[in-house]
Amino acid sequence: MSGHSKWHNIQAKKGKADAARGKLFTKIGRELAVAAKGNPNPSTNSKLADVIAKAKAANMPNDNIERSIKRAAGDFGDRDYKELTYEGYGVGGAAVIISTLTDNNNRTAGDVRAIMSKHGGSLGTTGSVSYMFDNKGVIVVERTPDLDEDTVTEYALDAGAEDVVTEDDAYEIYTTPAAFSEARKYLEEKGLNFLQAEITMIPQNKITLPEDKLETFMKMLDKLEENDDVQTVYHNVELPEEEEEE
């Protein structure tokens, strides 16, 4: 797994997210409300517990988390949000997967298609690019003097993880999607604090775009991430923040 997901990449994303913290919290809040619908108890709702862990890793305040969960039983409960995933290509043949939560399929599909088309991309069929990605649970723990590699590796293996990658300032723990909830719970009980905790799509290989196409691609990413219905955008493009470190 080494090289597929570097901690500095996550730092870059976090830095970008800090500038739009309200937008990030809104997206996670919607995810919380959807997960909590029908069962707002994280002790018996593992999906909700997973999203809470993701929220805490993003430094979302507890008050915001609780409010989002309560929304599931309030005004949010009357709205039928669905998880829809779109696949397609950005400029230069970049592979893109767009995860959404929407109460209006036509609106979301139209918006996504328009954004991609405007920036030289196009929507594809289901499965058109997802085969280029691995679906993995990722838990990132800060590397500190009090937390050595052997201890983290032992915890991770006991938790059922597939792999542990040690970076300069973090430990990256990988699981299958099915094992993620139990692993996350076990590591929480061991007192580890997460910098990232979520099931994500990791590209098997990355591509480098020429400068002009990279600029267009990044504009497309920004527009997609600004859309209220879009939760996460996965892609296989080497971004500038990543290139500086490698």
Short mmCIF file of C-alpha atoms in Angstrom, two decimals:
data_model
loop_
_atom_site.label_atom_id
_atom_site.label_comp_id
_atom_site.label_asym_id
_atom_site.label_seq_id
_atom_site.Cartn_x
_atom_site.Cartn_y
_atom_site.Cartn_z
CA MET A 1 0.00 0.00 0.00
CA SER A 2 2.95 2.32 0.50
CA GLY A 3 2.84 5.28 -1.86
CA HIS A 4 -0.91 5.10 -2.51
CA SER A 5 -1.83 7.56 0.21
CA LYS A 6 0.70 9.88 1.81
CA TRP A 7 -0.02 11.83 4.96
CA HIS A 8 1.17 15.06 3.36
CA ASN A 9 -1.64 14.60 0.82
CA ILE A 10 -4.14 14.52 3.66
CA GLN A 11 -2.49 17.57 5.21
CA ALA A 12 -2.90 19.39 1.91
CA LYS A 13 -6.56 18.44 1.80
CA LYS A 14 -7.03 19.51 5.41
CA GLY A 15 -5.37 22.85 4.68
CA LYS A 16 -7.73 23.33 1.78
CA ALA A 17 -10.66 22.25 3.95
CA ASP A 18 -9.72 24.72 6.69
CA ALA A 19 -10.45 27.55 4.27
CA ALA A 20 -13.93 26.14 3.72
CA ARG A 21 -14.57 24.64 7.15
CA GLY A 22 -18.23 25.56 7.15
CA LYS A 23 -18.75 23.78 3.83
CA LEU A 24 -16.93 20.70 5.08
CA PHE A 25 -18.99 20.54 8.26
CA THR A 26 -22.21 20.96 6.27
CA LYS A 27 -21.31 17.95 4.12
CA ILE A 28 -20.34 15.79 7.10
CA GLY A 29 -23.45 16.99 8.92
CA ARG A 30 -25.64 15.71 6.11
CA GLU A 31 -23.77 12.41 6.20
CA LEU A 32 -24.39 12.18 9.95
CA ALA A 33 -28.09 12.89 9.57
CA VAL A 34 -28.49 10.27 6.85
CA ALA A 35 -26.59 7.67 8.89
CA ALA A 36 -28.63 8.47 12.01
CA LYS A 37 -32.01 8.20 10.30
CA GLY A 38 -33.95 5.37 11.92
CA ASN A 39 -31.37 4.78 14.65
CA PRO A 40 -29.54 7.75 16.23
CA ASN A 41 -27.61 5.53 18.67
CA PRO A 42 -23.99 5.01 17.57
CA SER A 43 -23.67 2.08 19.99
CA THR A 44 -26.04 0.05 17.84
CA ASN A 45 -25.54 1.86 14.53
CA SER A 46 -22.01 1.16 13.30
CA LYS A 47 -22.39 3.33 10.19
CA LEU A 48 -23.28 6.33 12.36
CA ALA A 49 -20.33 5.56 14.66
CA ASP A 50 -18.04 5.52 11.62
CA VAL A 51 -19.28 8.92 10.43
CA ILE A 52 -18.88 10.35 13.95
CA ALA A 53 -15.25 9.19 13.89
CA LYS A 54 -14.82 10.87 10.49
CA ALA A 55 -16.35 14.08 11.89
CA LYS A 56 -14.08 14.09 14.93
CA ALA A 57 -11.02 13.50 12.74
CA ALA A 58 -12.05 16.62 10.78
CA ASN A 59 -12.22 18.55 14.10
CA MET A 60 -15.98 18.99 13.89
CA PRO A 61 -17.23 20.28 17.28
CA ASN A 62 -19.34 17.89 19.37
CA ASP A 63 -22.24 20.38 19.37
CA ASN A 64 -22.32 20.28 15.57
CA ILE A 65 -22.24 16.48 15.60
CA GLU A 66 -25.12 16.25 18.07
CA ARG A 67 -27.20 18.79 16.14
CA SER A 68 -26.69 16.89 12.91
CA ILE A 69 -27.81 13.62 14.51
CA LYS A 70 -30.90 15.30 15.95
CA ARG A 71 -31.79 16.57 12.48
CA ALA A 72 -32.39 12.97 11.43
CA ALA A 73 -35.44 12.87 13.70
CA GLY A 74 -36.57 16.41 12.88
CA ASP A 75 -37.01 18.32 9.64
CA PHE A 76 -34.41 16.15 7.91
CA GLY A 77 -36.44 13.02 8.60
CA ASP A 78 -39.04 14.00 5.99
CA ARG A 79 -36.47 14.29 3.22
CA ASP A 80 -35.37 11.20 1.37
CA TYR A 81 -31.64 11.54 0.72
CA LYS A 82 -29.96 8.87 -1.38
CA GLU A 83 -26.32 8.01 -1.85
CA LEU A 84 -25.49 8.13 -5.55
CA THR A 85 -22.09 7.67 -7.16
CA TYR A 86 -21.08 9.00 -10.56
CA GLU A 87 -18.05 7.94 -12.59
CA GLY A 88 -16.39 9.68 -15.46
CA TYR A 89 -13.35 11.31 -16.99
CA GLY A 90 -11.77 14.67 -16.47
CA VAL A 91 -9.54 16.48 -18.94
CA GLY A 92 -6.57 14.42 -20.10
CA GLY A 93 -8.34 11.13 -19.38
CA ALA A 94 -8.26 11.55 -15.60
CA ALA A 95 -10.45 9.05 -13.76
CA VAL A 96 -13.04 10.65 -11.45
CA ILE A 97 -15.53 9.17 -8.97
CA ILE A 98 -18.09 11.52 -7.40
CA SER A 99 -19.94 10.49 -4.26
CA THR A 100 -23.17 12.41 -3.61
CA LEU A 101 -26.06 12.63 -1.15
CA THR A 102 -29.15 14.03 -2.83
CA ASP A 103 -32.91 14.37 -2.53
CA ASN A 104 -33.19 15.17 -6.26
CA ASN A 105 -31.43 12.76 -8.62
CA ASN A 106 -32.13 14.79 -11.77
CA ARG A 107 -30.74 18.00 -10.28
CA THR A 108 -27.57 16.34 -9.05
CA ALA A 109 -26.92 14.40 -12.26
CA GLY A 110 -27.48 17.55 -14.32
CA ASP A 111 -25.17 19.64 -12.14
CA VAL A 112 -22.39 17.05 -12.15
CA ARG A 113 -22.65 16.53 -15.91
CA ALA A 114 -22.58 20.29 -16.57
CA ILE A 115 -19.54 20.91 -14.35
CA MET A 116 -17.59 18.08 -15.93
CA SER A 117 -18.54 19.05 -19.49
CA LYS A 118 -17.59 22.70 -18.92
CA HIS A 119 -14.10 21.61 -17.85
CA GLY A 120 -13.39 19.16 -20.64
CA GLY A 121 -14.69 16.06 -18.88
CA SER A 122 -17.63 13.71 -19.28
CA LEU A 123 -19.76 11.33 -17.25
CA GLY A 124 -19.27 7.63 -17.87
CA THR A 125 -21.24 4.52 -17.05
CA THR A 126 -21.16 2.69 -13.74
CA GLY A 127 -17.90 0.76 -13.54
CA SER A 128 -16.17 2.83 -16.23
CA VAL A 129 -13.36 3.99 -13.90
CA SER A 130 -14.00 2.40 -10.48
CA TYR A 131 -11.92 -0.63 -11.47
CA MET A 132 -8.87 1.69 -11.31
CA PHE A 133 -9.43 2.27 -7.59
CA ASP A 134 -9.28 0.15 -4.44
CA ASN A 135 -12.05 0.61 -1.88
CA LYS A 136 -10.33 0.71 1.51
CA GLY A 137 -10.88 1.76 5.08
CA VAL A 138 -8.19 4.28 6.03
CA ILE A 139 -7.32 5.30 9.57
CA VAL A 140 -4.50 7.80 10.02
CA VAL A 141 -2.90 8.25 13.44
CA GLU A 142 -0.42 10.98 14.29
CA ARG A 143 3.11 9.73 14.91
CA THR A 144 4.38 10.95 18.29
CA PRO A 145 7.34 10.06 20.53
CA ASP A 146 4.91 8.22 22.83
CA LEU A 147 3.50 6.05 20.04
CA ASP A 148 6.05 3.74 18.42
CA GLU A 149 5.68 1.77 15.23
CA ASP A 150 5.66 -1.65 16.90
CA THR A 151 2.76 -0.67 19.16
CA VAL A 152 0.67 0.72 16.31
CA THR A 153 1.40 -2.32 14.14
CA GLU A 154 0.38 -4.66 16.97
CA TYR A 155 -2.85 -2.71 17.56
CA ALA A 156 -3.61 -2.64 13.84
CA LEU A 157 -3.10 -6.37 13.35
CA ASP A 158 -5.20 -7.14 16.45
CA ALA A 159 -7.88 -4.87 14.98
CA GLY A 160 -7.96 -6.89 11.75
CA ALA A 161 -6.15 -4.38 9.55
CA GLU A 162 -4.59 -5.41 6.23
CA ASP A 163 -1.57 -3.13 6.26
CA VAL A 164 0.22 -0.38 8.18
CA VAL A 165 2.37 2.24 6.45
CA THR A 166 4.69 4.41 8.53
CA GLU A 167 5.23 7.95 7.26
CA ASP A 168 7.39 10.72 8.73
CA ASP A 169 4.57 12.16 10.82
CA ALA A 170 1.79 9.57 10.76
CA TYR A 171 0.80 5.93 10.70
CA GLU A 172 -1.63 4.90 7.97
CA ILE A 173 -3.73 1.85 8.77
CA TYR A 174 -5.62 0.11 5.94
CA THR A 175 -8.59 -2.25 6.25
CA THR A 176 -11.18 -3.82 4.02
CA PRO A 177 -14.47 -1.87 4.00
CA ALA A 178 -16.13 -4.74 5.88
CA ALA A 179 -13.51 -4.69 8.65
CA PHE A 180 -13.36 -0.90 9.01
CA SER A 181 -15.99 -0.41 11.74
CA GLU A 182 -14.55 -3.02 14.07
CA ALA A 183 -10.98 -1.84 13.48
CA ARG A 184 -11.95 1.77 14.09
CA LYS A 185 -13.75 0.84 17.30
CA TYR A 186 -10.83 -1.27 18.56
CA LEU A 187 -8.28 1.48 17.90
CA GLU A 188 -10.50 4.07 19.58
CA GLU A 189 -10.67 1.85 22.65
CA LYS A 190 -6.86 1.74 22.64
CA GLY A 191 -6.93 5.53 22.97
CA LEU A 192 -5.61 6.42 19.53
CA ASN A 193 -6.62 9.81 18.10
CA PHE A 194 -7.45 9.83 14.40
CA LEU A 195 -6.36 12.39 11.83
CA GLN A 196 -8.49 10.61 9.25
CA ALA A 197 -11.00 7.78 9.60
CA GLU A 198 -13.16 6.82 6.64
CA ILE A 199 -13.80 4.37 3.84
CA THR A 200 -12.30 5.84 0.71
CA MET A 201 -11.32 5.11 -2.88
CA ILE A 202 -7.56 4.89 -3.48
CA PRO A 203 -6.24 5.04 -7.06
CA GLN A 204 -4.08 2.08 -8.04
CA ASN A 205 -1.94 4.38 -10.20
CA LYS A 206 -1.74 8.13 -10.63
CA ILE A 207 -1.31 10.20 -13.77
CA THR A 208 0.48 13.51 -14.31
CA LEU A 209 -1.29 16.17 -16.36
CA PRO A 210 0.47 18.98 -18.27
CA GLU A 211 0.16 22.36 -16.56
CA ASP A 212 -2.70 23.72 -18.67
CA LYS A 213 -4.81 20.60 -18.24
CA LEU A 214 -3.95 20.37 -14.55
CA GLU A 215 -5.27 23.90 -14.03
CA THR A 216 -8.52 23.00 -15.79
CA PHE A 217 -8.83 19.77 -13.81
CA MET A 218 -8.34 21.58 -10.48
CA LYS A 219 -11.00 24.13 -11.43
CA MET A 220 -13.37 21.23 -12.09
CA LEU A 221 -12.55 19.73 -8.69
CA ASP A 222 -13.27 23.05 -6.98
CA LYS A 223 -16.64 23.40 -8.73
CA LEU A 224 -17.65 19.84 -7.87
CA GLU A 225 -16.65 20.25 -4.23
CA GLU A 226 -18.61 23.52 -4.04
CA ASN A 227 -21.79 21.70 -5.04
CA ASP A 228 -24.03 21.04 -2.03
CA ASP A 229 -24.94 17.53 -3.19
CA VAL A 230 -21.36 16.38 -3.71
CA GLN A 231 -19.82 14.71 -0.66
CA THR A 232 -16.45 13.52 -1.95
CA VAL A 233 -14.52 13.52 -5.21
CA TYR A 234 -11.96 10.77 -5.82
CA HIS A 235 -9.48 10.92 -8.71
CA ASN A 236 -6.15 9.58 -9.94
CA VAL A 237 -4.36 12.85 -10.73
CA GLU A 238 -1.05 13.82 -9.13
CA LEU A 239 -1.74 17.22 -7.58
CA PRO A 240 0.93 19.91 -7.04
CA GLU A 241 0.97 19.49 -3.23
CA GLU A 242 1.80 15.81 -3.72
CA GLU A 243 4.50 16.41 -6.32
CA GLU A 244 6.43 18.73 -4.01
CA GLU A 245 6.95 15.91 -1.52
CA GLU A 246 7.75 13.05 -3.86
#
